[in-house]
Amino acid sequence: MIDLRSSAGHWLCSVTASIALSLVFAASAFAADKDDVTVATKERPNFGREARAGMQIINRDPEAPLNDREKIFHALSRFSFGPTPGMIDAVQKQGIDAWFDEQLKAREDEPRTLQSQLDALESLTLTNQQILVKYNPPIPPELSNLARLTPEQRRERARLMAMKEIPRQELRDAVLLLAVSSPNRVREASCDFWRNHFNIDVSKGQVRYYATTYERDVIRYDALGTFERMLNRQARHPAMLIYLDNFISRAIPEGELMEAARKAYVESRDYGTVLEAIDIAKQKGLNENYGRELMELHTLGVDNYYTQDDVIAVSEALTGWTVQQDPKQPIAFVFTPAMHAFGARTVLNVKLPANPRNGEAEGQAVIDMLVKHPGTADFIAYKMCRHFVNDRPSPDMVKRVAAAFHKGNKTDLKATFKAILDDPEFNDPANYQTKFKRPFEFVVSALRATGAEVASTNGLHHVLLTLNEPIYQCEDPTGYYDQADVWRDPGVMAARWQFGIGLAMGWIEGVNLPNSTWEGLEENNPLQWKEVLSKRILPMGHTAQTDAALDEVIGHYAKFNPKPNELGRYIVGLLLGSPEFQRQ
Amino acid sequence: MERRDFLKTTGAGVAAFTASQALPGFAQQSADLGIIRNPVLVKIFLRGGQDQLNTIVPYRDKTYYGIRPTIHIPESESIPLDNQWAFHPALEPLKAWYDKGRVAAVVNSGSPNGTRSHFDAQDFMEYAAPGNRTIYDGWLNRYLKATANPRGEDPYRIRALAMQERLPRSMRGKYPAVAVPSNLNEMDEVLDVFEKFYGQGEPEKLPFTLKGLEKKGGPEKSKKLKGLAGTVADANVAEDPVMASGKYTISYLRRLKELLYAKPETTYGSSREIGIGGEGVAQEYPGGWFSSRMQALARVIKADAGLQVAATDIGGWDHHIGLGGLDGTLNRMLTFFAASLAAFMEDLGPHLDRTLILVSTEFGRVCAENGNDGSDHGHGGLTWLMGGNVRGGRIYGRWTGLEPSELFQNRDLNVTTDFRQIYADVLRKHMGFEPPEGFFPDFTPAERGLGLFT
C-alpha cells in the first residue's frame, strides 16, 4: 500500500513548479513572438507561427527546425491520421522516405481482423444493380397505408424499410474502419481528401444505393492514381450524375421549341419575343448544376477563368450523360443522344467543334480541356496544400506542387503527394502541429493514438454526427470544410472533449481500449501513469499548462486510491481533449 | 447505445472530481453590464410540406369538401375567422392571439420554383434562392454576417442560436452560429475540467443582465466590470486559436446552459424577475419537446442576452398517409404547435413586441386527398407571422380558389406570394435591416412590401 499523501505532496510541488515555469515561459514566449509576428506576416502569408503563440511545448524552441522524429510525426499527422503506439519508432527505423514510397504503392493487404470486418459488410463488393435489387425491396401495396396495418404487417414494413439503410450503413462502416486500421495510410488520407473534393450525399434520392460503388470504383480506385481518371470516372458515375442532377439535364426536343415559338408568336407577333421564348424553353431542360460544379468545385475553383456562358456551354456539352434507365441493363453511365444538345460551342474561349456522330465526345472534349487547364493544377494544388500542409498555404509552395501535378499533363497523384512531402516548406516549423483537426480526423486519430479496438461502429457514427461530420452526408457539393474556422463552434468543441473522455472510459458502444494500455503502469504511481500515457498520446510532448492541468486532476483523484485502468483511463481522456491533440 | 446514454455517462464520469471543485455560481459573477434589447427573429421551419387546406380552411368553398371527402375539416368543427377562412380546431389556442391582432398567415405563399423534392425545396427556401446553386450560406447566416461586428463578435453575446442539435441550413454558413448541444445540461463537469487545460473562460464579462441578480451582485461590482469584454478577433491575435476556442466554448456554454436550463426558483428567484422590470410572466406550457424548446428560448430572449436570430425545426409534416381530418396526424401536430406557440407568446410578455415568429414550410400539399387519408407533395402553402409589430388578425395572400383550371398544374395551390418578399419584409420592417442588392439572388423585393407590419 503506497502512501498516497506523499504522492499528493509530490503532486503539489510539481504543480507549483509547473505553474511558476509556465508563467515564465508564457511571458518570455509572448515577448519574443511579438516582433516575429510582424515580420512573419509581412514576408509570407503563413500564420502558423502566429497561431502558436502561447502554445509552447515544453523544451521545444518554436523556431527550431524539425528533428528527424518530429519530421516523422509531422508526416504521420498529415498523411496517416496520426501515429499508432510504436509507429514513430517503426517508421524511424525504415526511414520516412522509404516508408512514404512504400505507402504510395499501397500494396499491402488489409490485416486479417480488418479484412474479416470488411467481409461481413456484404454490400461492399456488389454492383449497383445487385445493391438495388437486394436492399430496395418494393413495399407491397397492402403495406403502404401505415394507419391500417396489423402489428405483424407493421413489423414486416419496418423490416423492408430497414433494408434500405443497409448499403449506406455498411459504406460508412467501411470508410471508418479502413481510415482507422488499414496499413495503407496515405491511400486512406487521400481517400478522405477526394471524398470531400468530389462530394456526394447519401441522403439525396437514390444516391445511397450507388455510393458504395462510387467510393470503391471512383475515390478508392484512383486515390493514388491520376486526377484525370478520377475526374472522368466521377463524371460518369450514377451517384454523381444523380447527386448533381446531370442525369436529367437534356436538350429540349425541337418539337417543344417549335411549340414554344409558335405560342410566343401567336401571343406577341414579335420576333424578339419569339427568340426569347425559344431561349427560355431551351433552359427548361438544361440543368446547370453539374456543369457549374465541375468547374467551380472539381477543377478550376470558384469564379476562376469561367463565366456564366461557360457554365451553360459546359452543361450543354454534357447533356445526355445520364444513367441507364433500362431495368434489364446494369445501372451505369450511358450516353443518350436523344437528350444531347449537339453542336459546336465555345468553352473558356476555346472553340470546340460539333461532333454529330459522337455526342459524348463533345462532353469529353470539355473534360479533357479542364484536366489540362493550368487553373485546375493551381486549384487542386492549393486545395491539397491547404489540406495537408497549412490552412493558408504559401503561394510559392502551391506553385511548386501545381507544377508536379501538371507535369506532362499526367495529373499523377503519387507525384503530387511526393512533391508535398519533399517540398522545403513542408517541414517548416510554422506548419508543425498547427492544423486544427477536422472532426473526422480527430476521431480517427484518437482511435489510432489509443490503439482502440473497434468491434462495432454505431457509437462512433453517433459521435461523428454530433461533431457535424457524418460520413458521406455533407449536403453541400463543396464537401466538408477543410479550414479550422468552420469547426470551432462551441457545441462541436465540447463534443470533442466528451468524446475523448467517453472513448477512454469505455462509454462508446463497440469501442474499447486494449489491455496493453495499462502495461508498464506501476501500481499506485499516478504521476508515472501520466508520463507513460502522455508519451503515447502526445508523443512529441505537451505544454506546461497541460502538464499542470494533468497534475491537478491526478492530485484530486489520488485521494480515491485509483487503479491504473480507472484513473489511467481518465488521463487518456484528458489527453485526447487537450489542446495539443486537437492539432495535427 | 443511445446517444443520450452516452452523453449522460460521460458527464457522470467526472462528477467525482468536480464535486469539490465547483466554481462559484456563474450567475453570481454576472452583473448588469447593460441591456441589449434588439429585435428578435424566431424562425420555425415545418419540414415535410405542411398542408394549408386543412390548417386554414376555405370553409365556405364547396369544392374543398368535394376534393377531400374523407379528410376535410367539417364546417361545424372549424373555427371561423371571417367569412372565407377558418382555423383547424387544433389551432384554438392561437385564436385569441389572432383576435388580438398578433397572428397573421399568408396563404398560397412559397417558392416560385416548382420542384416537389423536399431536398431541393427546403434548400431553396433556406438559402432564399430558389433554383440558384451558387449560394452556400443560409439566408439567416447571410443576415448575421452582414450585420456582424467587423472587429469580431463580442464573445459574450449570443446573437444566433439554433434550438436543436444541428444548425438548420438557413443558419449555416460563414457566420459562426451555434446549435444547442442536446446534452448541454450534463456538461458542467467536462467544462470545469477542461477549463484547466484551456484557461479561464472569464464569465464575468458577460454583457447581459438578469434582474434578479442585481441585488446580489450590487451596482459597484457591475461598474468595475464594464468594458472588459474583448472580442474573439482580439483574442486570436494574442492567443492560439485552439486555446481561444476552448475558452470561448467554456464560457459560452456555461452561459447558455444557465439561460436555457436554470430552474427559476433556484437561480433567479421567481421567473417574474427575469427580464426587463420583471415583466415576463411565468406561463404554463403544454409540455413535450417543442414546448420545452420554446420555453427555453423565451428565457434567453427575456434575459436580454443579445439574441437576434433563433431557429428551430419541426419535422414530420410529410403526410402522404394519415394526414386526416379531425383526428389524423395533422391534428396531433397542430395541437402541440399551436399550444406551444400560444404559451410562448404569453410567456414573452412585453418582449413579444420585439420578437417575431416566422413559420414556413417548403411547399404545401396537393389539394385533393389521395387514397391513404393523406395528400402528396404540392406547391403553394402557408407562412405564419406572429408577434412583433405584425398587423395580425387577418389572412394575407391572394386566393385563387380550388377549380382545377386555377390550380398549379391543375392540382396544387398556386404560389401567389413569393416567400422572399415575406422574408424581405421581415428583415426590413422587423429587424430594421435593408437587404443589399443581391442578398436575395435573382430577386428584388418590392419596396412597398406586403403590408404585413404596422
mmCIF file with all atom_site columns, C-alpha atoms in Angstrom, chain A residues 46-202:
data_model
loop_
_atom_site.group_PDB
_atom_site.id
_atom_site.type_symbol
_atom_site.label_atom_id
_atom_site.label_alt_id
_atom_site.label_comp_id
_atom_site.label_asym_id
_atom_site.label_entity_id
_atom_site.label_seq_id
_atom_site.pdbx_PDB_ins_code
_atom_site.Cartn_x
_atom_site.Cartn_y
_atom_site.Cartn_z
_atom_site.occupancy
_atom_site.B_iso_or_equiv
_atom_site.pdbx_formal_charge
_atom_site.auth_seq_id
_atom_site.auth_comp_id
_atom_site.auth_asym_id
_atom_site.auth_atom_id
_atom_site.pdbx_PDB_model_num
ATOM 1   C CA . ASN A 1 46  ? 1.547   31.986  -43.387 1.00 0.00 ? 46  ASN A CA 1
ATOM 2   C CA . PHE A 1 47  ? 0.058   32.339  -39.980 1.00 0.00 ? 47  PHE A CA 1
ATOM 3   C CA . GLY A 1 48  ? 1.387   29.179  -38.450 1.00 0.00 ? 48  GLY A CA 1
ATOM 4   C CA . ARG A 1 49  ? 3.899   30.999  -36.334 1.00 0.00 ? 49  ARG A CA 1
ATOM 5   C CA . GLU A 1 50  ? 1.407   33.495  -35.065 1.00 0.00 ? 50  GLU A CA 1
ATOM 6   C CA . ALA A 1 51  ? -1.114  30.818  -34.322 1.00 0.00 ? 51  ALA A CA 1
ATOM 7   C CA . ARG A 1 52  ? 1.225   29.056  -31.944 1.00 0.00 ? 52  ARG A CA 1
ATOM 8   C CA . ALA A 1 53  ? 1.887   31.969  -29.677 1.00 0.00 ? 53  ALA A CA 1
ATOM 9   C CA . GLY A 1 54  ? 1.101   30.951  -26.124 1.00 0.00 ? 54  GLY A CA 1
ATOM 10  C CA . MET A 1 55  ? 1.232   27.288  -27.027 1.00 0.00 ? 55  MET A CA 1
ATOM 11  C CA . GLN A 1 56  ? 4.753   26.240  -26.318 1.00 0.00 ? 56  GLN A CA 1
ATOM 12  C CA . ILE A 1 57  ? 5.598   22.605  -25.963 1.00 0.00 ? 57  ILE A CA 1
ATOM 13  C CA . ILE A 1 58  ? 7.912   22.022  -23.019 1.00 0.00 ? 58  ILE A CA 1
ATOM 14  C CA . ASN A 1 59  ? 11.532  22.065  -24.180 1.00 0.00 ? 59  ASN A CA 1
ATOM 15  C CA . ARG A 1 60  ? 10.737  22.910  -27.771 1.00 0.00 ? 60  ARG A CA 1
ATOM 16  C CA . ASP A 1 61  ? 12.006  26.105  -29.344 1.00 0.00 ? 61  ASP A CA 1
ATOM 17  C CA . PRO A 1 62  ? 9.205   27.024  -31.745 1.00 0.00 ? 62  PRO A CA 1
ATOM 18  C CA . GLU A 1 63  ? 11.731  28.386  -34.237 1.00 0.00 ? 63  GLU A CA 1
ATOM 19  C CA . ALA A 1 64  ? 13.982  25.347  -34.327 1.00 0.00 ? 64  ALA A CA 1
ATOM 20  C CA . PRO A 1 65  ? 13.936  23.192  -37.461 1.00 0.00 ? 65  PRO A CA 1
ATOM 21  C CA . LEU A 1 66  ? 12.193  19.859  -37.008 1.00 0.00 ? 66  LEU A CA 1
ATOM 22  C CA . ASN A 1 67  ? 14.386  16.990  -35.919 1.00 0.00 ? 67  ASN A CA 1
ATOM 23  C CA . ASP A 1 68  ? 14.017  13.557  -37.509 1.00 0.00 ? 68  ASP A CA 1
ATOM 24  C CA . ARG A 1 69  ? 11.421  12.314  -35.077 1.00 0.00 ? 69  ARG A CA 1
ATOM 25  C CA . GLU A 1 70  ? 9.404   15.458  -35.416 1.00 0.00 ? 70  GLU A CA 1
ATOM 26  C CA . LYS A 1 71  ? 9.505   15.174  -39.176 1.00 0.00 ? 71  LYS A CA 1
ATOM 27  C CA . ILE A 1 72  ? 8.145   11.663  -38.940 1.00 0.00 ? 72  ILE A CA 1
ATOM 28  C CA . PHE A 1 73  ? 5.445   12.703  -36.522 1.00 0.00 ? 73  PHE A CA 1
ATOM 29  C CA . HIS A 1 74  ? 4.534   15.616  -38.806 1.00 0.00 ? 74  HIS A CA 1
ATOM 30  C CA . ALA A 1 75  ? 4.273   13.380  -41.873 1.00 0.00 ? 75  ALA A CA 1
ATOM 31  C CA . LEU A 1 76  ? 2.245   10.795  -39.980 1.00 0.00 ? 76  LEU A CA 1
ATOM 32  C CA . SER A 1 77  ? -0.059  13.502  -38.657 1.00 0.00 ? 77  SER A CA 1
ATOM 33  C CA . ARG A 1 78  ? -0.882  14.743  -42.106 1.00 0.00 ? 78  ARG A CA 1
ATOM 34  C CA . PHE A 1 79  ? -0.732  11.561  -44.176 1.00 0.00 ? 79  PHE A CA 1
ATOM 35  C CA . SER A 1 80  ? -1.772  8.920   -41.719 1.00 0.00 ? 80  SER A CA 1
ATOM 36  C CA . PHE A 1 81  ? -4.428  10.317  -39.340 1.00 0.00 ? 81  PHE A CA 1
ATOM 37  C CA . GLY A 1 82  ? -1.671  10.298  -36.749 1.00 0.00 ? 82  GLY A CA 1
ATOM 38  C CA . PRO A 1 83  ? 0.563   7.531   -35.442 1.00 0.00 ? 83  PRO A CA 1
ATOM 39  C CA . THR A 1 84  ? -0.476  4.413   -33.578 1.00 0.00 ? 84  THR A CA 1
ATOM 40  C CA . PRO A 1 85  ? 1.554   3.439   -30.493 1.00 0.00 ? 85  PRO A CA 1
ATOM 41  C CA . GLY A 1 86  ? 5.031   2.424   -31.638 1.00 0.00 ? 86  GLY A CA 1
ATOM 42  C CA . MET A 1 87  ? 4.561   3.641   -35.199 1.00 0.00 ? 87  MET A CA 1
ATOM 43  C CA . ILE A 1 88  ? 7.039   6.516   -34.962 1.00 0.00 ? 88  ILE A CA 1
ATOM 44  C CA . ASP A 1 89  ? 9.801   4.100   -33.950 1.00 0.00 ? 89  ASP A CA 1
ATOM 45  C CA . ALA A 1 90  ? 8.940   1.734   -36.756 1.00 0.00 ? 90  ALA A CA 1
ATOM 46  C CA . VAL A 1 91  ? 8.965   4.460   -39.395 1.00 0.00 ? 91  VAL A CA 1
ATOM 47  C CA . GLN A 1 92  ? 12.171  5.886   -37.999 1.00 0.00 ? 92  GLN A CA 1
ATOM 48  C CA . LYS A 1 93  ? 13.813  2.517   -38.457 1.00 0.00 ? 93  LYS A CA 1
ATOM 49  C CA . GLN A 1 94  ? 12.605  2.318   -42.031 1.00 0.00 ? 94  GLN A CA 1
ATOM 50  C CA . GLY A 1 95  ? 13.256  5.947   -42.883 1.00 0.00 ? 95  GLY A CA 1
ATOM 51  C CA . ILE A 1 96  ? 10.458  8.355   -43.723 1.00 0.00 ? 96  ILE A CA 1
ATOM 52  C CA . ASP A 1 97  ? 11.187  8.444   -47.453 1.00 0.00 ? 97  ASP A CA 1
ATOM 53  C CA . ALA A 1 98  ? 11.223  4.676   -47.781 1.00 0.00 ? 98  ALA A CA 1
ATOM 54  C CA . TRP A 1 99  ? 8.008   4.497   -45.760 1.00 0.00 ? 99  TRP A CA 1
ATOM 55  C CA . PHE A 1 100 ? 6.324   7.066   -47.941 1.00 0.00 ? 100 PHE A CA 1
ATOM 56  C CA . ASP A 1 101 ? 7.423   5.407   -51.180 1.00 0.00 ? 101 ASP A CA 1
ATOM 57  C CA . GLU A 1 102 ? 6.084   2.112   -49.951 1.00 0.00 ? 102 GLU A CA 1
ATOM 58  C CA . GLN A 1 103 ? 2.854   3.810   -48.954 1.00 0.00 ? 103 GLN A CA 1
ATOM 59  C CA . LEU A 1 104 ? 2.415   5.286   -52.397 1.00 0.00 ? 104 LEU A CA 1
ATOM 60  C CA . LYS A 1 105 ? 2.378   1.784   -53.825 1.00 0.00 ? 105 LYS A CA 1
ATOM 61  C CA . ALA A 1 106 ? -0.437  0.906   -51.399 1.00 0.00 ? 106 ALA A CA 1
ATOM 62  C CA . ARG A 1 107 ? 0.105   -2.780  -51.965 1.00 0.00 ? 107 ARG A CA 1
ATOM 63  C CA . GLU A 1 108 ? -0.397  -4.088  -48.502 1.00 0.00 ? 108 GLU A CA 1
ATOM 64  C CA . ASP A 1 109 ? -3.299  -6.383  -47.864 1.00 0.00 ? 109 ASP A CA 1
ATOM 65  C CA . GLU A 1 110 ? -5.624  -5.403  -45.076 1.00 0.00 ? 110 GLU A CA 1
ATOM 66  C CA . PRO A 1 111 ? -4.790  -7.200  -41.834 1.00 0.00 ? 111 PRO A CA 1
ATOM 67  C CA . ARG A 1 112 ? -6.895  -10.217 -41.020 1.00 0.00 ? 112 ARG A CA 1
ATOM 68  C CA . THR A 1 113 ? -9.110  -8.625  -38.361 1.00 0.00 ? 113 THR A CA 1
ATOM 69  C CA . LEU A 1 114 ? -9.923  -5.676  -40.581 1.00 0.00 ? 114 LEU A CA 1
ATOM 70  C CA . GLN A 1 115 ? -10.471 -7.873  -43.607 1.00 0.00 ? 115 GLN A CA 1
ATOM 71  C CA . SER A 1 116 ? -12.915 -10.070 -41.741 1.00 0.00 ? 116 SER A CA 1
ATOM 72  C CA . GLN A 1 117 ? -14.779 -6.958  -40.592 1.00 0.00 ? 117 GLN A CA 1
ATOM 73  C CA . LEU A 1 118 ? -14.949 -5.778  -44.197 1.00 0.00 ? 118 LEU A CA 1
ATOM 74  C CA . ASP A 1 119 ? -16.020 -9.205  -45.424 1.00 0.00 ? 119 ASP A CA 1
ATOM 75  C CA . ALA A 1 120 ? -19.015 -9.022  -43.113 1.00 0.00 ? 120 ALA A CA 1
ATOM 76  C CA . LEU A 1 121 ? -20.210 -5.929  -44.987 1.00 0.00 ? 121 LEU A CA 1
ATOM 77  C CA . GLU A 1 122 ? -21.834 -7.741  -47.852 1.00 0.00 ? 122 GLU A CA 1
ATOM 78  C CA . SER A 1 123 ? -22.846 -4.788  -49.968 1.00 0.00 ? 123 SER A CA 1
ATOM 79  C CA . LEU A 1 124 ? -19.278 -3.597  -50.470 1.00 0.00 ? 124 LEU A CA 1
ATOM 80  C CA . THR A 1 125 ? -18.480 -5.929  -53.340 1.00 0.00 ? 125 THR A CA 1
ATOM 81  C CA . LEU A 1 126 ? -21.817 -5.765  -55.157 1.00 0.00 ? 126 LEU A CA 1
ATOM 82  C CA . THR A 1 127 ? -22.745 -3.883  -58.310 1.00 0.00 ? 127 THR A CA 1
ATOM 83  C CA . ASN A 1 128 ? -25.231 -1.022  -58.312 1.00 0.00 ? 128 ASN A CA 1
ATOM 84  C CA . GLN A 1 129 ? -27.910 -3.286  -59.640 1.00 0.00 ? 129 GLN A CA 1
ATOM 85  C CA . GLN A 1 130 ? -27.280 -6.009  -57.107 1.00 0.00 ? 130 GLN A CA 1
ATOM 86  C CA . ILE A 1 131 ? -27.454 -3.456  -54.329 1.00 0.00 ? 131 ILE A CA 1
ATOM 87  C CA . LEU A 1 132 ? -30.682 -2.007  -55.639 1.00 0.00 ? 132 LEU A CA 1
ATOM 88  C CA . VAL A 1 133 ? -32.326 -5.405  -56.004 1.00 0.00 ? 133 VAL A CA 1
ATOM 89  C CA . LYS A 1 134 ? -31.156 -6.675  -52.661 1.00 0.00 ? 134 LYS A CA 1
ATOM 90  C CA . TYR A 1 135 ? -31.645 -3.614  -50.495 1.00 0.00 ? 135 TYR A CA 1
ATOM 91  C CA . ASN A 1 136 ? -34.502 -1.750  -52.114 1.00 0.00 ? 136 ASN A CA 1
ATOM 92  C CA . PRO A 1 137 ? -37.302 -4.292  -51.996 1.00 0.00 ? 137 PRO A CA 1
ATOM 93  C CA . PRO A 1 138 ? -40.641 -2.902  -53.193 1.00 0.00 ? 138 PRO A CA 1
ATOM 94  C CA . ILE A 1 139 ? -43.095 -2.149  -50.409 1.00 0.00 ? 139 ILE A CA 1
ATOM 95  C CA . PRO A 1 140 ? -46.182 -4.234  -51.274 1.00 0.00 ? 140 PRO A CA 1
ATOM 96  C CA . PRO A 1 141 ? -49.332 -2.122  -51.733 1.00 0.00 ? 141 PRO A CA 1
ATOM 97  C CA . GLU A 1 142 ? -51.042 -3.803  -48.789 1.00 0.00 ? 142 GLU A CA 1
ATOM 98  C CA . LEU A 1 143 ? -48.308 -2.412  -46.539 1.00 0.00 ? 143 LEU A CA 1
ATOM 99  C CA . SER A 1 144 ? -48.490 1.121   -47.860 1.00 0.00 ? 144 SER A CA 1
ATOM 100 C CA . ASN A 1 145 ? -51.210 2.520   -45.630 1.00 0.00 ? 145 ASN A CA 1
ATOM 101 C CA . LEU A 1 146 ? -49.489 2.791   -42.276 1.00 0.00 ? 146 LEU A CA 1
ATOM 102 C CA . ALA A 1 147 ? -52.708 3.681   -40.498 1.00 0.00 ? 147 ALA A CA 1
ATOM 103 C CA . ARG A 1 148 ? -54.353 0.377   -41.329 1.00 0.00 ? 148 ARG A CA 1
ATOM 104 C CA . LEU A 1 149 ? -51.657 -2.178  -40.665 1.00 0.00 ? 149 LEU A CA 1
ATOM 105 C CA . THR A 1 150 ? -51.733 -5.081  -38.255 1.00 0.00 ? 150 THR A CA 1
ATOM 106 C CA . PRO A 1 151 ? -48.803 -5.268  -35.844 1.00 0.00 ? 151 PRO A CA 1
ATOM 107 C CA . GLU A 1 152 ? -47.361 -8.060  -37.935 1.00 0.00 ? 152 GLU A CA 1
ATOM 108 C CA . GLN A 1 153 ? -47.647 -6.027  -41.108 1.00 0.00 ? 153 GLN A CA 1
ATOM 109 C CA . ARG A 1 154 ? -46.026 -3.115  -39.353 1.00 0.00 ? 154 ARG A CA 1
ATOM 110 C CA . ARG A 1 155 ? -43.056 -5.259  -38.419 1.00 0.00 ? 155 ARG A CA 1
ATOM 111 C CA . GLU A 1 156 ? -42.749 -6.507  -41.961 1.00 0.00 ? 156 GLU A CA 1
ATOM 112 C CA . ARG A 1 157 ? -42.888 -2.973  -43.279 1.00 0.00 ? 157 ARG A CA 1
ATOM 113 C CA . ALA A 1 158 ? -40.242 -1.863  -40.782 1.00 0.00 ? 158 ALA A CA 1
ATOM 114 C CA . ARG A 1 159 ? -38.036 -4.736  -41.857 1.00 0.00 ? 159 ARG A CA 1
ATOM 115 C CA . LEU A 1 160 ? -38.303 -3.756  -45.506 1.00 0.00 ? 160 LEU A CA 1
ATOM 116 C CA . MET A 1 161 ? -37.644 -0.121  -44.716 1.00 0.00 ? 161 MET A CA 1
ATOM 117 C CA . ALA A 1 162 ? -34.582 -1.056  -42.655 1.00 0.00 ? 162 ALA A CA 1
ATOM 118 C CA . MET A 1 163 ? -33.135 -2.913  -45.662 1.00 0.00 ? 163 MET A CA 1
ATOM 119 C CA . LYS A 1 164 ? -32.850 0.387   -47.478 1.00 0.00 ? 164 LYS A CA 1
ATOM 120 C CA . GLU A 1 165 ? -30.498 1.681   -44.807 1.00 0.00 ? 165 GLU A CA 1
ATOM 121 C CA . ILE A 1 166 ? -28.002 -1.157  -45.071 1.00 0.00 ? 166 ILE A CA 1
ATOM 122 C CA . PRO A 1 167 ? -25.906 -0.020  -48.036 1.00 0.00 ? 167 PRO A CA 1
ATOM 123 C CA . ARG A 1 168 ? -25.122 3.387   -46.615 1.00 0.00 ? 168 ARG A CA 1
ATOM 124 C CA . GLN A 1 169 ? -24.544 1.972   -43.149 1.00 0.00 ? 169 GLN A CA 1
ATOM 125 C CA . GLU A 1 170 ? -22.077 -0.547  -44.496 1.00 0.00 ? 170 GLU A CA 1
ATOM 126 C CA . LEU A 1 171 ? -20.410 2.078   -46.621 1.00 0.00 ? 171 LEU A CA 1
ATOM 127 C CA . ARG A 1 172 ? -19.724 4.410   -43.731 1.00 0.00 ? 172 ARG A CA 1
ATOM 128 C CA . ASP A 1 173 ? -18.540 1.435   -41.666 1.00 0.00 ? 173 ASP A CA 1
ATOM 129 C CA . ALA A 1 174 ? -16.033 0.530   -44.340 1.00 0.00 ? 174 ALA A CA 1
ATOM 130 C CA . VAL A 1 175 ? -14.796 4.093   -44.674 1.00 0.00 ? 175 VAL A CA 1
ATOM 131 C CA . LEU A 1 176 ? -14.279 4.427   -40.939 1.00 0.00 ? 176 LEU A CA 1
ATOM 132 C CA . LEU A 1 177 ? -12.677 1.023   -40.380 1.00 0.00 ? 177 LEU A CA 1
ATOM 133 C CA . LEU A 1 178 ? -10.231 1.482   -43.232 1.00 0.00 ? 178 LEU A CA 1
ATOM 134 C CA . ALA A 1 179 ? -9.350  5.006   -42.159 1.00 0.00 ? 179 ALA A CA 1
ATOM 135 C CA . VAL A 1 180 ? -8.519  3.729   -38.683 1.00 0.00 ? 180 VAL A CA 1
ATOM 136 C CA . SER A 1 181 ? -6.789  0.431   -39.374 1.00 0.00 ? 181 SER A CA 1
ATOM 137 C CA . SER A 1 182 ? -5.657  -0.045  -42.939 1.00 0.00 ? 182 SER A CA 1
ATOM 138 C CA . PRO A 1 183 ? -1.880  -0.269  -43.285 1.00 0.00 ? 183 PRO A CA 1
ATOM 139 C CA . ASN A 1 184 ? -2.215  1.796   -46.466 1.00 0.00 ? 184 ASN A CA 1
ATOM 140 C CA . ARG A 1 185 ? -2.151  5.083   -44.619 1.00 0.00 ? 185 ARG A CA 1
ATOM 141 C CA . VAL A 1 186 ? -1.501  7.538   -47.433 1.00 0.00 ? 186 VAL A CA 1
ATOM 142 C CA . ARG A 1 187 ? -4.196  5.952   -49.557 1.00 0.00 ? 187 ARG A CA 1
ATOM 143 C CA . GLU A 1 188 ? -6.700  6.441   -46.728 1.00 0.00 ? 188 GLU A CA 1
ATOM 144 C CA . ALA A 1 189 ? -5.627  10.043  -46.213 1.00 0.00 ? 189 ALA A CA 1
ATOM 145 C CA . SER A 1 190 ? -6.011  10.593  -49.936 1.00 0.00 ? 190 SER A CA 1
ATOM 146 C CA . CYS A 1 191 ? -9.456  8.975   -49.979 1.00 0.00 ? 191 CYS A CA 1
ATOM 147 C CA . ASP A 1 192 ? -10.553 11.346  -47.244 1.00 0.00 ? 192 ASP A CA 1
ATOM 148 C CA . PHE A 1 193 ? -9.393  14.318  -49.289 1.00 0.00 ? 193 PHE A CA 1
ATOM 149 C CA . TRP A 1 194 ? -11.014 13.230  -52.554 1.00 0.00 ? 194 TRP A CA 1
ATOM 150 C CA . ARG A 1 195 ? -14.210 12.098  -50.887 1.00 0.00 ? 195 ARG A CA 1
ATOM 151 C CA . ASN A 1 196 ? -14.663 15.697  -49.852 1.00 0.00 ? 196 ASN A CA 1
ATOM 152 C CA . HIS A 1 197 ? -13.450 17.096  -53.133 1.00 0.00 ? 197 HIS A CA 1
ATOM 153 C CA . PHE A 1 198 ? -15.871 15.046  -55.209 1.00 0.00 ? 198 PHE A CA 1
ATOM 154 C CA . ASN A 1 199 ? -18.580 15.153  -52.584 1.00 0.00 ? 199 ASN A CA 1
ATOM 155 C CA . ILE A 1 200 ? -21.843 13.222  -52.857 1.00 0.00 ? 200 ILE A CA 1
ATOM 156 C CA . ASP A 1 201 ? -24.570 12.913  -50.218 1.00 0.00 ? 201 ASP A CA 1
ATOM 157 C CA . VAL A 1 202 ? -26.296 9.624   -49.490 1.00 0.00 ? 202 VAL A CA 1
#
